[in-house]
Short mmCIF file of C-alpha atoms (C1' of nucleotides) in Angstrom, two decimals:
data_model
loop_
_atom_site.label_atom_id
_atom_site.label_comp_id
_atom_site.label_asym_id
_atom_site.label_seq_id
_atom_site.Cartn_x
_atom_site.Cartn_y
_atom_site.Cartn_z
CA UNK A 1 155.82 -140.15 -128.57
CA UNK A 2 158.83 -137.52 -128.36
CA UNK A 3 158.99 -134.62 -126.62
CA UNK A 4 158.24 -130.75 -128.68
CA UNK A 5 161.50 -129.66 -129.88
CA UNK A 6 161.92 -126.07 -130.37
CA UNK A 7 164.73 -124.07 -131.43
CA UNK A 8 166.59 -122.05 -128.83
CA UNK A 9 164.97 -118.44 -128.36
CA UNK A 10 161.64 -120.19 -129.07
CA UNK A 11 159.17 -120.85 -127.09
CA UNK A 12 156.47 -124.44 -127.42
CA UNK A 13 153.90 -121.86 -127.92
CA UNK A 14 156.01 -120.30 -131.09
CA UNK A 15 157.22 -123.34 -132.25
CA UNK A 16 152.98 -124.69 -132.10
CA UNK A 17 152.03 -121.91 -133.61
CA UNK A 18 154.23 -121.67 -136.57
CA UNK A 19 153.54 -125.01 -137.17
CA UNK A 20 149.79 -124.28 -136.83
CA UNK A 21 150.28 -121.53 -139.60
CA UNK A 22 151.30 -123.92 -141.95
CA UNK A 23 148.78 -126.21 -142.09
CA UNK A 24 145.90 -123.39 -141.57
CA UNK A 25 147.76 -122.16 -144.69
CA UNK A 26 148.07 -125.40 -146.31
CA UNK A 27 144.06 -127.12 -145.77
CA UNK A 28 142.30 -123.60 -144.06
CA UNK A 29 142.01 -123.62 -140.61
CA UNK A 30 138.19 -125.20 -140.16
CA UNK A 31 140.16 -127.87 -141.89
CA UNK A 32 142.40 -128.71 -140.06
CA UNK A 33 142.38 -130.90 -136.79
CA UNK A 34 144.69 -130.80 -133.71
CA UNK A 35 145.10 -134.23 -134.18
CA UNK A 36 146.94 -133.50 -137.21
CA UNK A 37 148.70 -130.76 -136.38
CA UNK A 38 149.94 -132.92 -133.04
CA UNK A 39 151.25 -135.33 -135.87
CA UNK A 40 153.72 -132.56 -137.43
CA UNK A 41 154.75 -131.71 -134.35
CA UNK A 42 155.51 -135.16 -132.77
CA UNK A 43 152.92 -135.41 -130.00
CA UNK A 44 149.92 -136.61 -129.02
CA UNK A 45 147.09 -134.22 -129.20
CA UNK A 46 145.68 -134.00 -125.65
CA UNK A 47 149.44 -133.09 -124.68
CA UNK A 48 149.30 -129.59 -126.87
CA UNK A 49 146.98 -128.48 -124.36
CA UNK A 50 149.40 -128.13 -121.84
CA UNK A 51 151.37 -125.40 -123.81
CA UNK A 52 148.30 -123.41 -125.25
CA UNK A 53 144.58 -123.00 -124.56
CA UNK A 54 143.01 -123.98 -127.63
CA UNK A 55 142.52 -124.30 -131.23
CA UNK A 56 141.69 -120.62 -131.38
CA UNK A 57 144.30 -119.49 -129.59
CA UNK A 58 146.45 -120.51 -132.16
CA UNK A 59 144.53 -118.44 -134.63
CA UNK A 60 144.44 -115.28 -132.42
CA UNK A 61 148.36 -115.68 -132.37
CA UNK A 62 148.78 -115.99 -135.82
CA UNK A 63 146.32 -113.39 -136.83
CA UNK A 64 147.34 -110.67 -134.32
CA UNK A 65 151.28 -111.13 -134.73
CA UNK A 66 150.64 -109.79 -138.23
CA UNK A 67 148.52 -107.37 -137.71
CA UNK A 68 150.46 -105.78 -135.52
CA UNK A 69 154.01 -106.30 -137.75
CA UNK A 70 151.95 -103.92 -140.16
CA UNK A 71 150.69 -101.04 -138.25
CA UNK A 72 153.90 -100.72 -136.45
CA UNK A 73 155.15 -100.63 -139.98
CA UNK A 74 152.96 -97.82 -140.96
CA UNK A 75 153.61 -96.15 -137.59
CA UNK A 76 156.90 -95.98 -138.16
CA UNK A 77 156.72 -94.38 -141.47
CA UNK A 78 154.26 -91.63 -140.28
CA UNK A 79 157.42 -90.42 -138.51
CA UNK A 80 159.86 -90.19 -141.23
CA UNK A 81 159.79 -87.23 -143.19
CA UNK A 82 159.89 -88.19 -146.66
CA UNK A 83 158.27 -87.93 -149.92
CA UNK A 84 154.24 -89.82 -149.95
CA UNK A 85 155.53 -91.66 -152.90
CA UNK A 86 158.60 -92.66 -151.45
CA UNK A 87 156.55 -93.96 -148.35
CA UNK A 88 154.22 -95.88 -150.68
CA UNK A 89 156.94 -97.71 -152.14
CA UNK A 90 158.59 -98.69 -148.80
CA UNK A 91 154.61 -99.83 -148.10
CA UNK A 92 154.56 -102.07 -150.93
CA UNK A 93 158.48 -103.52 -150.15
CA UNK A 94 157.53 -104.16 -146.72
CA UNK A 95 154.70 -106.24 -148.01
CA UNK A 96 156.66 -107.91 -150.34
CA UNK A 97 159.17 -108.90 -147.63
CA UNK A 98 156.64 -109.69 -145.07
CA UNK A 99 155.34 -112.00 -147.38
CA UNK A 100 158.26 -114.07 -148.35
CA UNK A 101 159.96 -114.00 -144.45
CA UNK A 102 156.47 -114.98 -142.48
CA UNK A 103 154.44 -116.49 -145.99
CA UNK A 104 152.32 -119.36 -143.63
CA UNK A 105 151.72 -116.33 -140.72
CA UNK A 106 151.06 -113.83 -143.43
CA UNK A 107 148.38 -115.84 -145.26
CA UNK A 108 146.76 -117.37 -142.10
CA UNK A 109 146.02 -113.69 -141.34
CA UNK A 110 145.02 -112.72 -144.74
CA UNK A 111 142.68 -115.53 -145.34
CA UNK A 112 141.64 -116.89 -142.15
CA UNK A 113 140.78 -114.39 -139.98
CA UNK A 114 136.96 -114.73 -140.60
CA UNK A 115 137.27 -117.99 -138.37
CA UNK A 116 138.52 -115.98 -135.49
CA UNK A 117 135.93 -115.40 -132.39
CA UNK A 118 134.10 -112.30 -130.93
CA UNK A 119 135.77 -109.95 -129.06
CA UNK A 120 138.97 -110.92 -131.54
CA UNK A 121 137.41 -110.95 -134.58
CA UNK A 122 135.85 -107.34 -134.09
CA UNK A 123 139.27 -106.56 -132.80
CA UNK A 124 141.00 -107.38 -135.69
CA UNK A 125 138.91 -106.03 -137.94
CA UNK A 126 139.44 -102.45 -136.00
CA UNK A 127 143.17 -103.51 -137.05
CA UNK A 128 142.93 -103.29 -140.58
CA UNK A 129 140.73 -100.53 -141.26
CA UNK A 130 143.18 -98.63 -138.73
CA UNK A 131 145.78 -99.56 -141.33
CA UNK A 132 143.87 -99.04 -144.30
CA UNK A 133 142.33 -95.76 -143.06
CA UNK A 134 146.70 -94.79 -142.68
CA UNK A 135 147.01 -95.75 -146.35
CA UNK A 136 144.04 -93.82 -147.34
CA UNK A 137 144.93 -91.06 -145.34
CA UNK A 138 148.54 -91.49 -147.09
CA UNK A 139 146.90 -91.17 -150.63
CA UNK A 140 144.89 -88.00 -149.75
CA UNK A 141 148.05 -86.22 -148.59
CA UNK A 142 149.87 -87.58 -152.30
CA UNK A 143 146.69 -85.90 -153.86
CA UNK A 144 146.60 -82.48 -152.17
CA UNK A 145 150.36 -82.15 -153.06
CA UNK A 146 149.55 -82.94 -156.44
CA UNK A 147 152.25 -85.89 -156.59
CA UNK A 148 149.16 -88.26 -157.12
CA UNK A 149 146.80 -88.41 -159.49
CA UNK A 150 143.26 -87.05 -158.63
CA UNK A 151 141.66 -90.45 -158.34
CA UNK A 152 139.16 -91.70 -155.35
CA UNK A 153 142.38 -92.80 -152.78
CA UNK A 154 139.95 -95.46 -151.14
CA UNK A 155 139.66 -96.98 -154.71
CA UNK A 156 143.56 -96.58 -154.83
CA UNK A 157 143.99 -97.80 -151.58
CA UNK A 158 142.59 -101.54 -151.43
CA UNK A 159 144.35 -101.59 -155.21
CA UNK A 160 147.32 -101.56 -154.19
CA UNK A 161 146.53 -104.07 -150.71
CA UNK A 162 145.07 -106.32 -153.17
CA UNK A 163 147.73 -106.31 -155.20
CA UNK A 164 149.96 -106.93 -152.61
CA UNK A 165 148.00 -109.60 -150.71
CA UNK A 166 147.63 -111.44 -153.52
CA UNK A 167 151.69 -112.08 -153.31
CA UNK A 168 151.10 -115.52 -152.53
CA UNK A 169 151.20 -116.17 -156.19
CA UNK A 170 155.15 -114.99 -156.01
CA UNK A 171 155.88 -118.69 -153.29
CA UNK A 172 154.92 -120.63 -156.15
CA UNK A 173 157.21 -118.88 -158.90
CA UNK A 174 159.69 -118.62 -156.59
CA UNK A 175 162.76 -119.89 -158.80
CA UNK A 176 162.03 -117.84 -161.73
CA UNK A 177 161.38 -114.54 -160.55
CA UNK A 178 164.11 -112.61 -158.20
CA UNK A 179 162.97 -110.47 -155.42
CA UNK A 180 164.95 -107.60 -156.48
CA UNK A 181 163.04 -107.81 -160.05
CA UNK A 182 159.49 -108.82 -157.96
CA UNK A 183 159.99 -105.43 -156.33
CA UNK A 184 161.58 -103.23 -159.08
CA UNK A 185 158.26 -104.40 -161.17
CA UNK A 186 155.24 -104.21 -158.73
CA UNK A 187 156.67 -100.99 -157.70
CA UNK A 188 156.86 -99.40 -161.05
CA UNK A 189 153.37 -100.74 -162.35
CA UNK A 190 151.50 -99.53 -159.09
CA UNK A 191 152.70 -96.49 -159.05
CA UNK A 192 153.70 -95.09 -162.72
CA UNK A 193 151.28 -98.16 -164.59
CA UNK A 194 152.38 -100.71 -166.74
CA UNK A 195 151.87 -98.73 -170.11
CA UNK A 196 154.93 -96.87 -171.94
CA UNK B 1 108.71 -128.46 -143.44
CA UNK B 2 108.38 -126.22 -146.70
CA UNK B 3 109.35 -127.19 -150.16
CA UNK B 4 112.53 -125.40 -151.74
CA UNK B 5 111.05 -122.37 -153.52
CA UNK B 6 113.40 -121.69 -156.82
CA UNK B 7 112.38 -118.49 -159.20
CA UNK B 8 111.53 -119.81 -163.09
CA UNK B 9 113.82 -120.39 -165.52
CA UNK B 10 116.26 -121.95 -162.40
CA UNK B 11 116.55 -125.42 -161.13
CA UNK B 12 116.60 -126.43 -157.37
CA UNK B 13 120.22 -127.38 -158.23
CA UNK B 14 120.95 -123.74 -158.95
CA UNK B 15 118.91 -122.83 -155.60
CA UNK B 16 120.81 -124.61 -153.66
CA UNK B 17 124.26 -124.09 -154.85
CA UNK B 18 123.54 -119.49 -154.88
CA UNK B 19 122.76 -120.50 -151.45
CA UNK B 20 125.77 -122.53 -150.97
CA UNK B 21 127.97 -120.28 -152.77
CA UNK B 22 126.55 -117.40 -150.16
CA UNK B 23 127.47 -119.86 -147.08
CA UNK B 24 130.63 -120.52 -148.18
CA UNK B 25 131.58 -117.29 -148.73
CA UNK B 26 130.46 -115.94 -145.32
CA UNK B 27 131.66 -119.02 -143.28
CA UNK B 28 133.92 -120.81 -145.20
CA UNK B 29 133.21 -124.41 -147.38
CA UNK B 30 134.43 -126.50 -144.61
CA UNK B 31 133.00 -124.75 -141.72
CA UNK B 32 129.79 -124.70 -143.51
CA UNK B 33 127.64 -127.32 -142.61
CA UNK B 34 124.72 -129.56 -144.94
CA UNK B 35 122.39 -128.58 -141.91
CA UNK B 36 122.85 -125.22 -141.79
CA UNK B 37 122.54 -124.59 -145.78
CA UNK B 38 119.13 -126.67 -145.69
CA UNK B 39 118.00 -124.25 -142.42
CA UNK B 40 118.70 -121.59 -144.48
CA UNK B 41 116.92 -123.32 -148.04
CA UNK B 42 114.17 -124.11 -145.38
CA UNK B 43 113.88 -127.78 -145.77
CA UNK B 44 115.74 -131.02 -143.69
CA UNK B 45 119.01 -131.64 -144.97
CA UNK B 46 118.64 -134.89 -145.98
CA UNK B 47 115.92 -133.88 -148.39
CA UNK B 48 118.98 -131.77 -150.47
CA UNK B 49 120.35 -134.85 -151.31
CA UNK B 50 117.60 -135.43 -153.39
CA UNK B 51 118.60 -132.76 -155.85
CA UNK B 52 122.73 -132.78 -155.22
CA UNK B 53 125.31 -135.59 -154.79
CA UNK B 54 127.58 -133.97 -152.47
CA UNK B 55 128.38 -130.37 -150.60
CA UNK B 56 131.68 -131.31 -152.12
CA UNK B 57 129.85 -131.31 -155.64
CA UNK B 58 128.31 -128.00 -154.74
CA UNK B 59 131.87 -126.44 -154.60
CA UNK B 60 132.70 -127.99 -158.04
CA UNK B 61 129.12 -126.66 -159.37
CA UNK B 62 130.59 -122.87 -157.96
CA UNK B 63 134.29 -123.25 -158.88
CA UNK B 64 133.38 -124.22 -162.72
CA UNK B 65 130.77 -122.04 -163.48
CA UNK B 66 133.15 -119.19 -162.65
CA UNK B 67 136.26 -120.42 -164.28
CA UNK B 68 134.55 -121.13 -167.40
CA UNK B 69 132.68 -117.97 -167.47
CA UNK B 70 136.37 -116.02 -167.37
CA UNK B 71 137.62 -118.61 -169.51
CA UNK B 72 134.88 -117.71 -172.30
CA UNK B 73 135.53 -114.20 -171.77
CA UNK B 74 139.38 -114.45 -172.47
CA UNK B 75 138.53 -116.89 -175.55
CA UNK B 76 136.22 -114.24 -177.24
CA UNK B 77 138.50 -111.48 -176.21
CA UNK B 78 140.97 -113.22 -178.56
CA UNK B 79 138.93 -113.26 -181.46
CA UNK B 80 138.39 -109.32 -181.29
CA UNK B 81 140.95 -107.55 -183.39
CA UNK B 82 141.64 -104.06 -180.68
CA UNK B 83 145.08 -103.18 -179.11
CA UNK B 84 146.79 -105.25 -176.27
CA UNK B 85 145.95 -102.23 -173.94
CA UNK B 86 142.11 -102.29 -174.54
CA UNK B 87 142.10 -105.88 -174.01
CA UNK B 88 143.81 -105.21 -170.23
CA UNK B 89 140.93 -102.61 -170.01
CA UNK B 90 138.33 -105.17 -170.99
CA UNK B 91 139.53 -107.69 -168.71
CA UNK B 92 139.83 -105.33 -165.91
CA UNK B 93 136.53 -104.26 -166.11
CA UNK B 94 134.74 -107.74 -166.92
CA UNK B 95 136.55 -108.83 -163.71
CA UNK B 96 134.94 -105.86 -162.02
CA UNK B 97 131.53 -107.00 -163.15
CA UNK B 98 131.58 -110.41 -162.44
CA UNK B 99 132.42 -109.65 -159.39
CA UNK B 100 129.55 -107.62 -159.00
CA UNK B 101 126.92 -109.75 -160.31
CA UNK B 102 128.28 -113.07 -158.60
CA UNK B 103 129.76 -112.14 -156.16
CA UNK B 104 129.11 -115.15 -153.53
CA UNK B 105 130.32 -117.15 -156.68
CA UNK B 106 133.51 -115.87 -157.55
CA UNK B 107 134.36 -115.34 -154.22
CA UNK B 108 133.94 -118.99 -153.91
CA UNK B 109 135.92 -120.01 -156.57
CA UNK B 110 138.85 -117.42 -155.29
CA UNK B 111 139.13 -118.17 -152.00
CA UNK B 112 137.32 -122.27 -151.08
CA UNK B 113 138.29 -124.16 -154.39
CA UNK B 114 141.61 -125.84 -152.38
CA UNK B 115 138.81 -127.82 -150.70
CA UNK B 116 138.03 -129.34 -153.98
CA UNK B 117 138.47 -133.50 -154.52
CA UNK B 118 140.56 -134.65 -156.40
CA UNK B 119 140.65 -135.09 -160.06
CA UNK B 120 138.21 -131.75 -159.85
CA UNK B 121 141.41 -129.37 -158.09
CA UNK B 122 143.85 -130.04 -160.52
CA UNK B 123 141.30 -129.94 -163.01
CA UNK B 124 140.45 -126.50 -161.46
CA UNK B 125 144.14 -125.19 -161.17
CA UNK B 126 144.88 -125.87 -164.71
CA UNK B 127 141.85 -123.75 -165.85
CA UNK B 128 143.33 -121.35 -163.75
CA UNK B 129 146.78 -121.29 -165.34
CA UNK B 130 145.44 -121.33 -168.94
CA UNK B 131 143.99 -118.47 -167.81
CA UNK B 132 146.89 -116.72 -166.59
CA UNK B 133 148.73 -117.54 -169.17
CA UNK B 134 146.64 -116.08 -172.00
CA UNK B 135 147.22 -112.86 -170.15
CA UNK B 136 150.82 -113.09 -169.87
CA UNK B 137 151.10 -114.03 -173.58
CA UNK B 138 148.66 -110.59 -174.20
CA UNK B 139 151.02 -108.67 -171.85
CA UNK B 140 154.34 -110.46 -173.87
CA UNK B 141 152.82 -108.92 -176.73
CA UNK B 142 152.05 -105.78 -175.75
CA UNK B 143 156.20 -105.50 -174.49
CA UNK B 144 156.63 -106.64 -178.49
CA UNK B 145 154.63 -104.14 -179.79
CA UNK B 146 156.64 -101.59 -177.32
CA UNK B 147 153.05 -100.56 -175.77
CA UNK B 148 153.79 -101.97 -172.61
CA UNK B 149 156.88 -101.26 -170.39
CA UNK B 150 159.81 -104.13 -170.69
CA UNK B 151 159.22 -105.31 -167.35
CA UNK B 152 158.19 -109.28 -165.81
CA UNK B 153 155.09 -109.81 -167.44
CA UNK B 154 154.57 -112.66 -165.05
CA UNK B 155 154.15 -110.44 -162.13
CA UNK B 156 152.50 -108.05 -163.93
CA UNK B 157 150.14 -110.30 -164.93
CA UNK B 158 149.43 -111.56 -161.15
CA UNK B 159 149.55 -108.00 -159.84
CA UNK B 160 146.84 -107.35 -162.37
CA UNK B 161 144.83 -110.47 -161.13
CA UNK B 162 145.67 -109.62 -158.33
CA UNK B 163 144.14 -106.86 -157.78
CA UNK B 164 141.02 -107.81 -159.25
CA UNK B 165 140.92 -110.56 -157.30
CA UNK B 166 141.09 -108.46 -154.32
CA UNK B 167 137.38 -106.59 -155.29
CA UNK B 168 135.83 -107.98 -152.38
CA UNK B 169 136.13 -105.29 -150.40
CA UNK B 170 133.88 -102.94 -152.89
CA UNK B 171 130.59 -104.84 -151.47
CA UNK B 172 131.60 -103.60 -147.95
CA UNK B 173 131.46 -99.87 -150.01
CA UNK B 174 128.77 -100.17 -152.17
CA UNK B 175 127.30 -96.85 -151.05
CA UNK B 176 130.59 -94.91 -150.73
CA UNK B 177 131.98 -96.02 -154.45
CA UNK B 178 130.05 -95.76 -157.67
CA UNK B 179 130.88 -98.46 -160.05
CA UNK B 180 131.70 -96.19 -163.18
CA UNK B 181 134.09 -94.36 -160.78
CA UNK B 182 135.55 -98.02 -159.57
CA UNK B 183 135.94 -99.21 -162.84
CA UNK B 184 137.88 -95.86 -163.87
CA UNK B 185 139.92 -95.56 -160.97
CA UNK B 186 141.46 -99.20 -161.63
CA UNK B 187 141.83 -98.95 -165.19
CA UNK B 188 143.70 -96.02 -165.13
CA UNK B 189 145.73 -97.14 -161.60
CA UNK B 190 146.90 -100.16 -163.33
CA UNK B 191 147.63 -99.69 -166.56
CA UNK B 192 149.11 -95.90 -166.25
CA UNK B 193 149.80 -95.75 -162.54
CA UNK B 194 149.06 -93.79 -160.11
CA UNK B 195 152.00 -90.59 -159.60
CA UNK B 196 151.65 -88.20 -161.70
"C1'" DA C 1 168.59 -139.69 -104.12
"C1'" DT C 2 164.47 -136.84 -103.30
"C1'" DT C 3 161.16 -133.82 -104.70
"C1'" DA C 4 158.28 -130.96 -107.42
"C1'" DA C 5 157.01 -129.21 -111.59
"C1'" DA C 6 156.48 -129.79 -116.49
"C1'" DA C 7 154.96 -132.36 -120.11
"C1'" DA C 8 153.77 -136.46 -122.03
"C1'" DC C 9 150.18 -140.23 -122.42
"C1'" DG C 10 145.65 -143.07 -123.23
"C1'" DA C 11 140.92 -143.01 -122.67
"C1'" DA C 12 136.79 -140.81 -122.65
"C1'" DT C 13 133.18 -137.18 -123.49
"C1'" DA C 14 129.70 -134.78 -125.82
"C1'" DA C 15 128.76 -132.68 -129.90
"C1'" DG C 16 128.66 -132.29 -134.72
"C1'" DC C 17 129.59 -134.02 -139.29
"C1'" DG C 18 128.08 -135.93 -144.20
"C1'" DT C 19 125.32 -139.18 -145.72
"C1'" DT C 20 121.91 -143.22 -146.11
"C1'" DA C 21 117.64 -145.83 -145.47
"C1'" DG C 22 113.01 -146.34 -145.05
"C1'" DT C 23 108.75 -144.06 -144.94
"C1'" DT C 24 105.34 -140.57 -145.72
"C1'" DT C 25 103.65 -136.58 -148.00
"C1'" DT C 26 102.94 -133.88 -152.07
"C1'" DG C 27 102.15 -132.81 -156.88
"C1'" DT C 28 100.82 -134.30 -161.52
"C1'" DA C 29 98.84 -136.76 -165.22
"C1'" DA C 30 95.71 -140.43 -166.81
"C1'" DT D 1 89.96 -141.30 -158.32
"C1'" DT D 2 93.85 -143.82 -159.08
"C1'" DA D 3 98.61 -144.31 -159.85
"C1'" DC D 4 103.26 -142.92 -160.10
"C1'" DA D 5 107.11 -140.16 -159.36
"C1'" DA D 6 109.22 -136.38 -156.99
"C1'" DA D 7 110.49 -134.61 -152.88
"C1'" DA D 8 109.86 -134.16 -148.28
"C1'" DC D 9 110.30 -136.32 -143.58
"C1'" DT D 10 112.43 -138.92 -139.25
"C1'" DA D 11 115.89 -141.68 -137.54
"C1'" DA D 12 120.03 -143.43 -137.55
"C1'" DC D 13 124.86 -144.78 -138.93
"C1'" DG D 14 129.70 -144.45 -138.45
"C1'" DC D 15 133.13 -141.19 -138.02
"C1'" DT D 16 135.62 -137.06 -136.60
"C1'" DT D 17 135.96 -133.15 -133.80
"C1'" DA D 18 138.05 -130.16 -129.80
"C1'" DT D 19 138.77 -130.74 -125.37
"C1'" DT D 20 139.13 -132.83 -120.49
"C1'" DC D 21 140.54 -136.10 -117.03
"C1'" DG D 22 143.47 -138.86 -114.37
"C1'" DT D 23 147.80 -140.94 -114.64
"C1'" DT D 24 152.50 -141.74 -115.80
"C1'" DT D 25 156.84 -140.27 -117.49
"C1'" DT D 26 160.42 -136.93 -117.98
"C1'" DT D 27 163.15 -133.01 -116.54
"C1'" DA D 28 165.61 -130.14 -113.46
"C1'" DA D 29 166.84 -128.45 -108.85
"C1'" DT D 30 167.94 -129.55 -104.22
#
DNA sequence: ATTAAAAACGAATAAGCGTTAGTTTTGTAA
DNA sequence: TTACAAAACTAACGCTTATTCGTTTTTAAT
């Protein structure tokens, strides 16, 4: 067969991986084979191998690339001096960006990560309570201040990262909803509710 | 070895597909193997096969008992003559229930059913939609009535499933989170927001 | 044109998969 | 006790899996 093409400022590695994110997305990673990912790329399968070191790997890239996209997110954030609601709805825009520029990487990492390996999977567990924990943390500040309602934050918390997790619904609707009026309406019914 | 033990009142069908449902959930439906769920039953694993056709028919078993249990649930919920707003607070918290009492089950249906054969996935998906589209058409009423805010009821309607959806992460706080407080805490966070 | 490295290939490996077949054990009713 | 059906067993089939090996082709620099 062909040789890997990948776009300039790419790597083989990028371009396997983001191809790997698709189909993880697409049939779950157990599902799919390298066989068939070699197929999508244009390559035999035993010649993958010579850009990454497994099947895995692929997952860790996929998986750890996000995870890290968010905190530094959050990190930033933590920085700017602004209002706790004001930070909650850049939270939930980010999310909603994240989600429509990096969908396959975003879902991979939101669905998949259960078929990463020990010390990773531990690892990226750490991740995400590190970034729920900020959210939480976040909430209870909103509280104190009395800009949030007295509700349990932890409860308020994976709400609101379910709700915006579950944004996989939006790829599928994508002609008839903007993203300005996606935004404009998951921000207003998370945080003032959906009831006049 | 042993026979399959099932509890009165329950088939060895039903045995078997809890336990698959609890496999699946933990390790995925395609990274879950025949052997391993008959380790775990405590018989060989050809001997399941006299009870089930297929481990893909197990997944159907799961992913139809759930949809048709939150299909019912919408159905009745139809009948009932109460405002558009209770009816959001009845779904909420049946969601919330289910996915305490199955939770293996639902989680199942959520998260493995694109493993499903065809005709039984589109069968599956169009359960799905009817469903989501008897809540839109309760949410396009509520906007009617002026009870709801005029915004997208389509994404309200997925940020609401959404977020149910998302429940899984209660049974990692059981202890921490009492289910009265839960259920309260996402009723009002949804339907009246959370600043206050 | 020569050389060395990078990247492709085909073939093979060992393990695991869902499932079937044939046989034996177990439970139940006559 | 006999007879029959249900449900277990062992063994195997054919296929797919991720990965490795040794080799050949391609690419790029001298």
């Amino acid at each position: 067969m062909s040789k890997i093409i990948s776009v300039p400022n790419e790597s083989k590695k990028e371009t396997i991986s983001k191809n790997a994110a698709k189909l993880f997305r697409k049939k779950g990673f157990s599902a799919t084979s390298m066989r068939e990912l070699a197929v999508d790329i244009g390559v035999e399968a035993s010649s993958l191998y010579n850009h990454i070191g497994s099947k895995s790997e692929l997952l860790q890239i996929i998986c750890f690339k996000v995870a890290n996209d968010f905190i530094n997110q959050i990190n930033e954030l933590e920085q700017v001096e602004i209002e706790v609601t004001s930070k909650l709805e850049k939270i939930i825009r980010f999310h909603i960006h994240k989600m429509l520029e990096d969908y396959d990487m975003v879902y991979v990492a939101n669905h998949e990560w259960k078929h990463l390996q020990e010390p990773f999977l531990k690892n990226f567990l750490n991740q995400r309570k590190l970034y729920e924990n900020k959210l939480i943390e976040l909430i209870k500040i909103g509280i104190s201040e009395k800009s949030i309602k007295k509700l349990n934050p932890q409860v308020l918390a994976f709400t609101i990262l379910s709700a915006v997790r579950g944004l996989e619904f939006w790829q599928q609707h994508k002609k008839n909803i903007d993203i300005a009026e996606l935004e404009k309406t998951m921000v207003t019914q998370l945080l003032t509710g959906i009831i006049k």
